[in-house]
Coordinates of C-alpha atoms and ligand atoms in Angstrom, one line a residue:
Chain X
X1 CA -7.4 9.5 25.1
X2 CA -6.0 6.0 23.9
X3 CA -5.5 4.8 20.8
X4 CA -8.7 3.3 20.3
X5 CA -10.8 6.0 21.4
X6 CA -9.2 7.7 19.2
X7 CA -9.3 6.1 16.1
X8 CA -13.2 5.9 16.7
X9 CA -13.2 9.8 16.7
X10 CA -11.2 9.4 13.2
X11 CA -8.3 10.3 14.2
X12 CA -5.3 10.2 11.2
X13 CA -2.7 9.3 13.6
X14 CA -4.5 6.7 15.4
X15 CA -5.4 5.2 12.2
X16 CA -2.0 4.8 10.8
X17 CA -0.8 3.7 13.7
X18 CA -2.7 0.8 14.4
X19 CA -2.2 0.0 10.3
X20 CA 1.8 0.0 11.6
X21 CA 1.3 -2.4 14.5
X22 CA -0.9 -4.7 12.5
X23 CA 1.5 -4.6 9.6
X24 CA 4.7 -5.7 12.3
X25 CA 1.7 -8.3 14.0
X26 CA 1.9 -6.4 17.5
X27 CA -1.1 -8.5 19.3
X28 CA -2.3 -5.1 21.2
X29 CA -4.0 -4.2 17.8
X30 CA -5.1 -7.1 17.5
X31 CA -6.7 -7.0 20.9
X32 CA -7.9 -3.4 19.7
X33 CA -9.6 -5.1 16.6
X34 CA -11.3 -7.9 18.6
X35 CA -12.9 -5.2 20.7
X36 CA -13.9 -3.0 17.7
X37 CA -14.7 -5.6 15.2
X38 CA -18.5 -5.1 15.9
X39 CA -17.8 -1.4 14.5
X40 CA -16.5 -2.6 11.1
X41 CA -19.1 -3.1 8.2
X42 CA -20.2 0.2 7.0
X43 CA -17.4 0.4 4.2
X44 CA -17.6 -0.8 0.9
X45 CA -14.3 -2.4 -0.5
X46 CA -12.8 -1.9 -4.4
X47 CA -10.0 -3.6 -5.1
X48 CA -8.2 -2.4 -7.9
X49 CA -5.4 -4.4 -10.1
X50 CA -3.9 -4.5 -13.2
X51 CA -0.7 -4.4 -15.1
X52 CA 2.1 -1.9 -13.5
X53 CA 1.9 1.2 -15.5
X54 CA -1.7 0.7 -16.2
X55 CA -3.1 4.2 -14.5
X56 CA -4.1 2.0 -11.0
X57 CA -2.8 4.8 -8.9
X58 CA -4.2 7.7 -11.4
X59 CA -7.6 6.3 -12.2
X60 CA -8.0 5.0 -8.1
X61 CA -7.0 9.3 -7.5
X62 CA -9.7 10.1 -9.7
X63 CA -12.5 7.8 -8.8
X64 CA -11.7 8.9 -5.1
X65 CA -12.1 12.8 -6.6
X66 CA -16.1 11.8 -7.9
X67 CA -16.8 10.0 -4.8
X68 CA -15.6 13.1 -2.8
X69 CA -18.3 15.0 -4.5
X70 CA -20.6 12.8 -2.8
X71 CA -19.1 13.1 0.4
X72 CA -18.1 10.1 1.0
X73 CA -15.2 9.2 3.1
X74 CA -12.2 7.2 1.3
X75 CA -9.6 4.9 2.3
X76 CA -7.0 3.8 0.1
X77 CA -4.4 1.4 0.7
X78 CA -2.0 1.1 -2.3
X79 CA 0.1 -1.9 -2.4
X80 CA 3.7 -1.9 -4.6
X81 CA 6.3 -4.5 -4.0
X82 CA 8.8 -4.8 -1.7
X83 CA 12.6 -6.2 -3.4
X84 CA 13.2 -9.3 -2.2
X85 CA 16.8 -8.6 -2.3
X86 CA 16.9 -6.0 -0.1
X87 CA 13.7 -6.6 2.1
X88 CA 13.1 -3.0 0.9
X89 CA 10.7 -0.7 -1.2
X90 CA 10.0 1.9 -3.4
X91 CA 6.5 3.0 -2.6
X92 CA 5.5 5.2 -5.4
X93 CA 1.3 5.2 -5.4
X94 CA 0.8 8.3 -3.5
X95 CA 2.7 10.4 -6.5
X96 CA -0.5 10.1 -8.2
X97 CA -2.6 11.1 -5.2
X98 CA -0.8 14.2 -4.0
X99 CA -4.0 16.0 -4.1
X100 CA -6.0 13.8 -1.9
X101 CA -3.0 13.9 1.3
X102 CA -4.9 17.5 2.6
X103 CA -8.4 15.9 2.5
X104 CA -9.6 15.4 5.8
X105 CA -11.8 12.7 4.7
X106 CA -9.3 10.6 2.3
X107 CA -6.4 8.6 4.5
X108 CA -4.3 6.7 2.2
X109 CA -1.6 4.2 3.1
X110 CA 1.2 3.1 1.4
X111 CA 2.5 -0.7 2.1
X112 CA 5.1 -3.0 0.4
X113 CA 4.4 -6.8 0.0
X114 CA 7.5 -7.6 2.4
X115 CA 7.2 -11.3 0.9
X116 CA 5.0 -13.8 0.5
X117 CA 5.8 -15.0 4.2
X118 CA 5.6 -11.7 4.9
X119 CA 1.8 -11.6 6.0
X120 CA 0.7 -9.3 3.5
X121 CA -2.9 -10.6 3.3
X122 CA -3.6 -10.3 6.3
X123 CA -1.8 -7.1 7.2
X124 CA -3.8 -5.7 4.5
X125 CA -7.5 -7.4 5.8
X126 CA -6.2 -5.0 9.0
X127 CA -5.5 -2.3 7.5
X128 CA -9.1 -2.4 5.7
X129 CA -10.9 -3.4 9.1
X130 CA -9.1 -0.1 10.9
X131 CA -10.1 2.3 8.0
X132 CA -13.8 0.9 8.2
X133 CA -13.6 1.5 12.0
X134 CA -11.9 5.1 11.1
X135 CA -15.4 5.8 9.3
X136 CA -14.4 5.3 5.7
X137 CA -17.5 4.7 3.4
X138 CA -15.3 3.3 0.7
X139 CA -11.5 1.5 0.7
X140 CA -9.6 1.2 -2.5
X141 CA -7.2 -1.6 -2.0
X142 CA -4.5 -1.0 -5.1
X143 CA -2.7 -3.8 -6.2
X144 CA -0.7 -5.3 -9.2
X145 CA -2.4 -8.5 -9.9
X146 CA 1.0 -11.0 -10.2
X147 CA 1.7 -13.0 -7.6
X148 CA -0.7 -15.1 -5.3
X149 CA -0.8 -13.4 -2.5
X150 CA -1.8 -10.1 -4.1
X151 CA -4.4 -11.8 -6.1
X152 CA -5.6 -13.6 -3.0
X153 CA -6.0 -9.8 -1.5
X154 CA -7.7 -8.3 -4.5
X155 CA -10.2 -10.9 -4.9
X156 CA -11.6 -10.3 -1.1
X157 CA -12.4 -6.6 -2.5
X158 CA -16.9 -6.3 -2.7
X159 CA -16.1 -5.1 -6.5
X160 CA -12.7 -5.6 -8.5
X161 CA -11.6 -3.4 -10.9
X162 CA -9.4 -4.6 -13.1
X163 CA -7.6 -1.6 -15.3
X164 CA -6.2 -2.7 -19.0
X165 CA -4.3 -0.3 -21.1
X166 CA -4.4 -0.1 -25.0
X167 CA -1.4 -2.1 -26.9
X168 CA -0.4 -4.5 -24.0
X169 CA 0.3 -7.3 -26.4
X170 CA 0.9 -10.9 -25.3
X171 CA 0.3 -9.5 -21.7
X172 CA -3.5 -10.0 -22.2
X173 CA -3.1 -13.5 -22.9
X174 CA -1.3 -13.8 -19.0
X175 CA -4.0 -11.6 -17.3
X176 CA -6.6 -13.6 -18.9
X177 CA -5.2 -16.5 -18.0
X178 CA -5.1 -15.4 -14.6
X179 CA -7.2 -13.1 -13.1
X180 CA -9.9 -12.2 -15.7
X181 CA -12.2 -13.7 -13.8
X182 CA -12.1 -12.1 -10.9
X183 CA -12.9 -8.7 -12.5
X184 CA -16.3 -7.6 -12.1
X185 CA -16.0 -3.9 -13.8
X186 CA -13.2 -3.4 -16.5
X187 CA -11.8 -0.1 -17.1
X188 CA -9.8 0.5 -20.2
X189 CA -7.9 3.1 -19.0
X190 CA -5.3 5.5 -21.2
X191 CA -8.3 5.8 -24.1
X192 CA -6.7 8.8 -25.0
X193 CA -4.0 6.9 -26.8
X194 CA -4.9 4.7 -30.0
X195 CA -5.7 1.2 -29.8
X196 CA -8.8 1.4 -26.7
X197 CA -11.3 0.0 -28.8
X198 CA -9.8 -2.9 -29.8
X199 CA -8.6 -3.4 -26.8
X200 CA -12.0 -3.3 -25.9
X201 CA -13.4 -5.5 -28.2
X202 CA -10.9 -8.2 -26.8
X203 CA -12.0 -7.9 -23.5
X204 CA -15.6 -8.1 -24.4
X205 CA -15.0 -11.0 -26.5
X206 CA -13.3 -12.8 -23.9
X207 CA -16.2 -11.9 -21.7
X208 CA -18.6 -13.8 -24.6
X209 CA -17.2 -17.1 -23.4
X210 CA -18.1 -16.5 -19.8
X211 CA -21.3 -18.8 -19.3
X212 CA -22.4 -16.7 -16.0
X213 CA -25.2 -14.8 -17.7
X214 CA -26.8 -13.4 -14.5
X215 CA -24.3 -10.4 -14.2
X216 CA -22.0 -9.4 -17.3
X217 CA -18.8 -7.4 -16.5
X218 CA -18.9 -3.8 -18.0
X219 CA -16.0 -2.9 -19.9
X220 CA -15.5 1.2 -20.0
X221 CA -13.1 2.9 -21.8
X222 CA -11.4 6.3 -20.1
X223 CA -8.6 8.1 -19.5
X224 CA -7.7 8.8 -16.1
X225 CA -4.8 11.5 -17.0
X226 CA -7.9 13.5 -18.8
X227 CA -10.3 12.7 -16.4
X228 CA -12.3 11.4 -19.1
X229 CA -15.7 9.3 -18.0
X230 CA -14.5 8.5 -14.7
X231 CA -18.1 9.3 -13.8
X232 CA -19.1 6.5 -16.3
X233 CA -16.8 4.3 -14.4
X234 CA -17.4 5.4 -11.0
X235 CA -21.7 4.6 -12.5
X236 CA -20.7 0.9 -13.3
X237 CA -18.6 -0.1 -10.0
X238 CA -22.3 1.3 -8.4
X239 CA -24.2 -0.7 -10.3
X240 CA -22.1 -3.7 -9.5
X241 CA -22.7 -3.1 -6.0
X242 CA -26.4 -2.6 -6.4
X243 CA -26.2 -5.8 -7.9
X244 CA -24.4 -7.8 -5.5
X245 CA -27.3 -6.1 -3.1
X246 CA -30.1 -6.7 -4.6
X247 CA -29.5 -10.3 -5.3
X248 CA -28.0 -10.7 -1.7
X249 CA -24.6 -11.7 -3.5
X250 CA -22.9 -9.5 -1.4
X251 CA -23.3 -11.3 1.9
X252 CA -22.5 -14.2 0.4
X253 CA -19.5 -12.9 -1.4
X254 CA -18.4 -11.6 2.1
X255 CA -19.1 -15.0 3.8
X256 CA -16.6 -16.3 0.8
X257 CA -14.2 -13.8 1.8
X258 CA -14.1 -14.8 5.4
X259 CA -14.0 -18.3 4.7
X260 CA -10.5 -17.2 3.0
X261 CA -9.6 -14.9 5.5
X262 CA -9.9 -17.1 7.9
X263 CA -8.3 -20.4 6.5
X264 CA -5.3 -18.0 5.6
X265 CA -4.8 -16.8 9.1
X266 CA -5.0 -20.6 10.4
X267 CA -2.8 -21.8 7.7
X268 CA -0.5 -19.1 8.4
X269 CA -0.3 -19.5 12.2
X270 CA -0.2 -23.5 12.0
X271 CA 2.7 -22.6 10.1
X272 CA 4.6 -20.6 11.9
X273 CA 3.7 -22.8 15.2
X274 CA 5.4 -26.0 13.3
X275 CA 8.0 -24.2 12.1
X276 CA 8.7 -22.8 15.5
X277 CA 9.1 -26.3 17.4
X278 CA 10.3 -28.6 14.5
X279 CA 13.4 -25.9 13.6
X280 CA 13.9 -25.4 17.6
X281 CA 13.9 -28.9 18.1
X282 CA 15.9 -29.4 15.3
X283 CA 13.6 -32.1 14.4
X284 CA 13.3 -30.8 10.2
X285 CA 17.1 -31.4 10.3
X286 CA 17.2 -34.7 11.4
X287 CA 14.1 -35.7 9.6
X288 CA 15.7 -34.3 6.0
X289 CA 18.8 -36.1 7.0
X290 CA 16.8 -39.7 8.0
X291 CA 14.9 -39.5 4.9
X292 CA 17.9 -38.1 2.7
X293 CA 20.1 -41.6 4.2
X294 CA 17.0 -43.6 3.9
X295 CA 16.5 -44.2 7.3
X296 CA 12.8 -43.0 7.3
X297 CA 10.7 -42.2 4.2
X298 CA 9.2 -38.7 3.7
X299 CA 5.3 -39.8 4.3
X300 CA 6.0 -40.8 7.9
X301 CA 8.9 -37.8 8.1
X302 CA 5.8 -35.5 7.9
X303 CA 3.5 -37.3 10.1
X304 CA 6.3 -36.5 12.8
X305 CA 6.2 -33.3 12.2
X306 CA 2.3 -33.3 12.2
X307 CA 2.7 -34.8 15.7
X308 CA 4.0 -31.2 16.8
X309 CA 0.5 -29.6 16.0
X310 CA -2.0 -32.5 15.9
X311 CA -2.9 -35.4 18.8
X312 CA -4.7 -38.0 17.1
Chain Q
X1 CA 12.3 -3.8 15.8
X2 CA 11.1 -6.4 13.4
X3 CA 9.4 -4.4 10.8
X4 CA 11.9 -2.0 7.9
X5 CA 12.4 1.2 8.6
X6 CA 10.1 3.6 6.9
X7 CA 10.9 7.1 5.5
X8 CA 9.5 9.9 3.3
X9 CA 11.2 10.9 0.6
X10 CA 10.2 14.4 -0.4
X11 CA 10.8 17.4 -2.4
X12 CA 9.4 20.6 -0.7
X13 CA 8.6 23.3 -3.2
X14 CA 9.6 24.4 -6.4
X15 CA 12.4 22.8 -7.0
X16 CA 12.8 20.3 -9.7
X17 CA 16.0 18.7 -9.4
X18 CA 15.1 15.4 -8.1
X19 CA 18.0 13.1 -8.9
X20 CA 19.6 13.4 -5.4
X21 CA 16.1 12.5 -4.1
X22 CA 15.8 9.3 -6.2
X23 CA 19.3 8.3 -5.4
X24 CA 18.7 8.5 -1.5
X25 CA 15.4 6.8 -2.2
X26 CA 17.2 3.8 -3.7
X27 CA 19.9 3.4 -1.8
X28 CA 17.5 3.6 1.7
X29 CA 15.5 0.9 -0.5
X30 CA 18.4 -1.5 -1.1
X31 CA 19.4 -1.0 2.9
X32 CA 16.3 -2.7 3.6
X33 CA 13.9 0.2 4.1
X34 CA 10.4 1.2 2.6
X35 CA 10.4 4.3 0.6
X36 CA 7.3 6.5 0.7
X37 CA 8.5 8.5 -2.3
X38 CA 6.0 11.9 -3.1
X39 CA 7.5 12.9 -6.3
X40 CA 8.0 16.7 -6.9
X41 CA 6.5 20.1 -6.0
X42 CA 5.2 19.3 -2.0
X43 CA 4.0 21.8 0.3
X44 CA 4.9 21.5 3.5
X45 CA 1.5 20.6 4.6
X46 CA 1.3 17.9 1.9
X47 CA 4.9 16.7 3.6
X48 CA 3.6 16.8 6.9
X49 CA -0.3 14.7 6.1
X50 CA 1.6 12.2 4.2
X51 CA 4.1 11.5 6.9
X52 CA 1.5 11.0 9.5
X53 CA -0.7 8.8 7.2
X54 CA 2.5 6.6 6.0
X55 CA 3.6 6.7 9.7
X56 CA 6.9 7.3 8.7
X57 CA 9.9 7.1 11.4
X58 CA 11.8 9.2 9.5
X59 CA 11.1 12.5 7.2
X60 CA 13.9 13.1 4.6
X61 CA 14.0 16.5 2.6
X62 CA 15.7 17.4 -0.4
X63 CA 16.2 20.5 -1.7
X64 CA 18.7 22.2 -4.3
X65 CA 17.2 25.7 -4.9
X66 CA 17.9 27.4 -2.3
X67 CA 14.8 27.5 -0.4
X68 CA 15.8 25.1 2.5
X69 CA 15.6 28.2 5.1
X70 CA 12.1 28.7 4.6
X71 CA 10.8 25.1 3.7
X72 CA 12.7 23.0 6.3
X73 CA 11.5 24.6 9.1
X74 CA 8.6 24.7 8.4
X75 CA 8.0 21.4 8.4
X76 CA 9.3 20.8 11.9
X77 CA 7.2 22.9 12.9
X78 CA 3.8 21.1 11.4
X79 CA 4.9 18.5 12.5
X80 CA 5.1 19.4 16.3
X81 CA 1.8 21.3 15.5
X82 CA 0.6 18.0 15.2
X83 CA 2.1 16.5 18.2
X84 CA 4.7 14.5 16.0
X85 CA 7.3 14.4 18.2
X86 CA 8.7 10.2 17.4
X87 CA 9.9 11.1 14.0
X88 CA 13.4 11.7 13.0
X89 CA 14.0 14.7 10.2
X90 CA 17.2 14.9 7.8
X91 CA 17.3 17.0 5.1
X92 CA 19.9 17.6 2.1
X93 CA 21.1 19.0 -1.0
X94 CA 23.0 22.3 -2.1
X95 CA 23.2 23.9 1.5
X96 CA 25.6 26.4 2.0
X97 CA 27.7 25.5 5.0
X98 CA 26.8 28.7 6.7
X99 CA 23.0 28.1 6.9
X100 CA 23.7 24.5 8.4
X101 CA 23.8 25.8 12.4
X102 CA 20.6 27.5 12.0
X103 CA 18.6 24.6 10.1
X104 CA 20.1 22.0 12.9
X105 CA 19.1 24.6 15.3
X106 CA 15.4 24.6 14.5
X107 CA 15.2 20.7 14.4
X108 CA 16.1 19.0 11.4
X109 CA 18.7 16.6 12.7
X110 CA 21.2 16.3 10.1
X111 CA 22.3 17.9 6.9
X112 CA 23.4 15.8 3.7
X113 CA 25.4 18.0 1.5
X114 CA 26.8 17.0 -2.6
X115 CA 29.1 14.2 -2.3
X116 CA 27.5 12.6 0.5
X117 CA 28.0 8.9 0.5
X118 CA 24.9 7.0 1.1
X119 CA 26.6 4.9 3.4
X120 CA 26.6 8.0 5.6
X121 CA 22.7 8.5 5.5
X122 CA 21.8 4.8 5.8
X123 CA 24.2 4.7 9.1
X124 CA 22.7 8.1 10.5
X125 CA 18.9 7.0 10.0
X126 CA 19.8 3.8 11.7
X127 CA 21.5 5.2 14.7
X128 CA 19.2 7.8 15.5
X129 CA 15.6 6.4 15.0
X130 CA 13.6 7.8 17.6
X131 CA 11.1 4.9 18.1
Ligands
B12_1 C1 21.6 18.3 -12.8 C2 21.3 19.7 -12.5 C3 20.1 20.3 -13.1 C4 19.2 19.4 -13.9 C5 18.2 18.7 -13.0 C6 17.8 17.3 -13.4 C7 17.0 16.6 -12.4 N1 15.9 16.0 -12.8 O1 17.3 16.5 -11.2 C8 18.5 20.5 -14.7 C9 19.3 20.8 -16.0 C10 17.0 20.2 -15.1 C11 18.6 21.7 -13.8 C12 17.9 22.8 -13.9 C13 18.0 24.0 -13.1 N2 19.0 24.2 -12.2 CO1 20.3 22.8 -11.7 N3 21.8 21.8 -11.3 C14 22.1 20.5 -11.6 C15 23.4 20.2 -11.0 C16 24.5 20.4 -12.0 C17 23.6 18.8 -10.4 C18 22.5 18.4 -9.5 C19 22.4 16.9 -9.4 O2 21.6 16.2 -10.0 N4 23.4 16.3 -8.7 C20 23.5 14.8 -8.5 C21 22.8 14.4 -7.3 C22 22.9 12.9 -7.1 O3 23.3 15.1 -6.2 P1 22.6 15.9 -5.1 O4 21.2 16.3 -5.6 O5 23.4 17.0 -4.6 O6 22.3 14.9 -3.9 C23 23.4 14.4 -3.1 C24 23.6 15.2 -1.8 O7 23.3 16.5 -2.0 C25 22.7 14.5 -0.9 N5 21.3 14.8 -0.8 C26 20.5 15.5 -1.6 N6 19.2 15.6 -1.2 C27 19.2 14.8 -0.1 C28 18.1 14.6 0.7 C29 18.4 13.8 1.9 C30 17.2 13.5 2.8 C31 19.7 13.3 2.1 C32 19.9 12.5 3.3 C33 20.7 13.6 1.3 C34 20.5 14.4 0.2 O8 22.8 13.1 -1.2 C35 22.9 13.0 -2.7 C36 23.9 11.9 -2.9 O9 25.2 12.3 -2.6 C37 23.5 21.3 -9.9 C38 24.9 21.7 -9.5 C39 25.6 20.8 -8.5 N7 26.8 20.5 -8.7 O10 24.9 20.4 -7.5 C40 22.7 22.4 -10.5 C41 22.0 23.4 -9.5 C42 21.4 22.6 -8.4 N8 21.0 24.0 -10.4 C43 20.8 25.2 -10.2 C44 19.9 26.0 -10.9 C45 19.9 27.5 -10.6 C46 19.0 25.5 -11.8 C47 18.0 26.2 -12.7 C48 17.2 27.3 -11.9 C49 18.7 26.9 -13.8 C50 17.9 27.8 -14.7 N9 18.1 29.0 -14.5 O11 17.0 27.3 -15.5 C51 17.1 25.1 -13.2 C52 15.8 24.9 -12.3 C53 15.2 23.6 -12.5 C54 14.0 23.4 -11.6 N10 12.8 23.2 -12.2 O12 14.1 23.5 -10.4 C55 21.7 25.8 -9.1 C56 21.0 26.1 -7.8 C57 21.5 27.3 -7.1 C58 21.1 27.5 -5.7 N11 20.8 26.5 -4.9 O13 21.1 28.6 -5.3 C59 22.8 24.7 -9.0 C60 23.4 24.5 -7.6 C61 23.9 25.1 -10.0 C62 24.7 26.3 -9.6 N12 25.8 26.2 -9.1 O14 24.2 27.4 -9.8 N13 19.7 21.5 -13.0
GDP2 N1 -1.8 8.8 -21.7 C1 -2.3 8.4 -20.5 N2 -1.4 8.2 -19.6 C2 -1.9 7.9 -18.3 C3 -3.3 7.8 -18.1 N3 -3.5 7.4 -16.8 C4 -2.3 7.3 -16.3 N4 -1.3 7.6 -17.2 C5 0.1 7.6 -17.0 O1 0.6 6.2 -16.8 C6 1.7 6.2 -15.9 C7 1.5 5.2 -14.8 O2 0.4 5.6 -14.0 P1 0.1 5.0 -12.6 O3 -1.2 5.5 -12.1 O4 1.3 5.2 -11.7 O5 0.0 3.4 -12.9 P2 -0.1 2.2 -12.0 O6 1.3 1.6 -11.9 O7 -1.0 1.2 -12.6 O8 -0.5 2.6 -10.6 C8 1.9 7.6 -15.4 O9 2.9 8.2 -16.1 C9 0.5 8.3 -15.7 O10 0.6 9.6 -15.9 C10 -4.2 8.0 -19.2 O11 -5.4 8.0 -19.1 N5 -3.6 8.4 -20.4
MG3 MG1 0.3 2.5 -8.7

């Protein structure tokens, strides 16, 4: 059997490694996803972010726990970054998970950011397509929510989950400056600990000012290390989805999500295809050196390079 | 090969001494690898899913209680159970040198014993990848 036959029987090993070649961007899986693209769809994506620490990994092991009482099947790809000293990473997610790695129907993946050059986007966009062909009825797609790239990921998710922690200070003031809007079910996670409600309250006050009245992010508190109301939570992201479905947001959500998916991939391969001839042709060097001696001004510097790429 | 090098990092059993675990883990991390690090207390079978769900290209044990004999093994063999047969295993720890022939014997590659340098691990993993 090859690869893709097996991975259509949901086979673990098949599955990771396609999510391997995707990640180093071996064409054959992408070939492989071309043919089985039309098999994609059934899964429902979460992304969830939040501040490291927050209980991400915990609370994602323990929504993954409720939904297994449903029988659903899970994916979860948990994303952590990668040092960009050393290219390297400590990938720490499953820690949390350890009781999920036996589960014939979870398959979770570790994966580092490897830069922002790195491709992680769309690496990860595989990795979700693979694990909807594998037969997952839900992905988790775990992320810290710094950085562009990772917020550009979390943001194609069908709900995002965006998990706050009692006391975090000033950091509030970055994430809402940031990525509260994004979050379409808040979970206050570590409610076990003083401060939740207030906590709370902030969030809900922020949420005041939102003018978008149609659909108004719940904020749940709970405590993933107790298992506390992860029902309650689990309830909400359902909800959300219901909502999305029954006001036929979700396809157009998803037809957003392509849109970004696929400007990404073009931007990323124009890219690499300029980069490729104008560094082989060591035409960037002499460019930055014409424009650095004024022999040429920047403007039309970068309409030469344009020429690489573009006719008219 | 133009992806890094990945390896789990685990600690079969009981054993909770997991500061010779951490240190490999870092110093694979700062040679450029990704770490799939487990944390404590894994059963072999735990050892063996995560592995083939990380595809890893390399499994590295570590154990200081004494139960290498039993654990170690048993992990190669899962893993071959499974038809894993592309993914180098090391182990280390407190090993007495007399149990090192029969633990090389039944497939884990090399042995890392206290004082190792992590020079020493990072050149190993590098020279004998098996994909
Ligand atoms: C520190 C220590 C502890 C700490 C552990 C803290 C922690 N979180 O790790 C504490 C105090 C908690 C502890 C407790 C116990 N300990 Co203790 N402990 C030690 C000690 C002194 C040092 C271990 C250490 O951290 N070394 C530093 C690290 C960096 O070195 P390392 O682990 O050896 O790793 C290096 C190499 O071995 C190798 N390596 C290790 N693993 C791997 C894996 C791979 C893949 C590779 C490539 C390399 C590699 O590379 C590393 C870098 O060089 C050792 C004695 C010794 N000298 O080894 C005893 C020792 C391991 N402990 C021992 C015992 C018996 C215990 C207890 C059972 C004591 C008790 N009766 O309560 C408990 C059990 C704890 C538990 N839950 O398992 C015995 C084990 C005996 C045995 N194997 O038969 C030892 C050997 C002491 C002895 N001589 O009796 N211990
Ligand atoms: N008190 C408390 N601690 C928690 C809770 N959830 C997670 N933690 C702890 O918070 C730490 C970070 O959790 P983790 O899930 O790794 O966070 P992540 O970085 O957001 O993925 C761990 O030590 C968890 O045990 C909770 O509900 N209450
Ligand atoms: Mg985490």
């Amino acid at each position: 059997m090859n690869i893709e036959e097996r991975l259509l029987k949901g086979d673990k090993r098949a599955c990771a490694r396609l999510i391997t070649m995707l990640e180093s961007n071996d064409m054959e899986a992408v070939e492989i996803l071309k043919r089985l693209y039309k098999n994609t769809g059934n899964a429902y994506v979460i992304g969830v972010t939040g501040p490291p620490g927050a209980g991400k990994s915990t609370l994602t092991d323990k929504l993954v726990k409720e939904l297994r009482k449903k029988d659903k099947k899970v994916g979860i790809i948990a994303i952590d970054p990668t040092s960009p000293f050393s290219g390297g990473a400590i990938l720490g997610d499953r820690i949390r998970m350890n009781d999920l790695s036996l589960d014939k129907n979870v398959f979770i993946r570790s994966m580092g950011t490897r830069g922002s050059l790195g491709g992680m986007s769309r690496a990860t966009w595989g990795a979700v397509k693979v694990l909807d062909i594998f037969g997952c009825d839900y992905i988790f797609i775990e992320t810290v929510g710094v950085g562009q790239s990772e917020v550009d990921i979390v943001k194609t998710a069908d709900t995002v989950l965006m998990v706050m922690v009692p006391n975090l200070g000033d950091d509030i003031q970055a994430i809402k400056a940031g990525i509260m809007e994004i979050a379409d079910v808040f979970a206050i996670n570590k409610s076990d600990l003083d401060g939740a409600d207030k906590t709370k309250l902030e969030v809900e006050m922020n949420l005041d000012l939102n003018e978008n009245t149609d659909y108004r992010p719940p904020v749940v508190k709970v405590s993933a290390a107790k298992n506390k109301d992860i029902d309650v939570l689990l309830e909400k992201i359902i909800e959300h989805r219901r909502h999305l479905e029954e006001t036929n947001k979700l396809e157009e959500r998803r037809i957003r999500n392509n849109k970004m998916e696929l400007l990404k991939m073009v931007e990323e391969d124009l890219m690499s295809l300029i980069l490729d001839k104008a560094v082989k042709e060591d035409l960037l060097e002499r460019l930055a050196r014409d424009v650095t001696l004024r022999k040429t001004d920047p403007y039309t510097a970068k309409d030469e390079i344009l020429k690489l790429v573009v006719n008219e | 090969m133009d992806r890094p090098i990945r390896v789990l990092v685990a600690k079969p059993g009981l054993d909770g001494h997991d500061r010779g675990a951490k240190v490999i883990a870092r110093a694979l991390r700062d040679a450029g690898m990704e770490v799939i690090y487990t944390g404590l207390r894994q059963t072999p079978e735990q050892i063996v899913a995560a592995a083939i769900q990380e595809d890893v290209d390399v499994v590295a044990m570590s154990i200081l209680s004494g139960a290498h004999n039993h654990l170690f093994p048993r992990v190669v063999n899962l893993l071959k159970e499974e038809g894993v047969d592309d993914v180098l295993i090391i182990g280390g720890g407190v090993i007495p040198e007399d149990d090192i022939p029969f633990l090389l014997e039944s497939g884990i590659e090399a042995i890392f014993t206290p004082g190792t340098s992590t020079k020493d691990v990072i050149e190993f993993i590098k020279n004998n990848l098996k994909r």
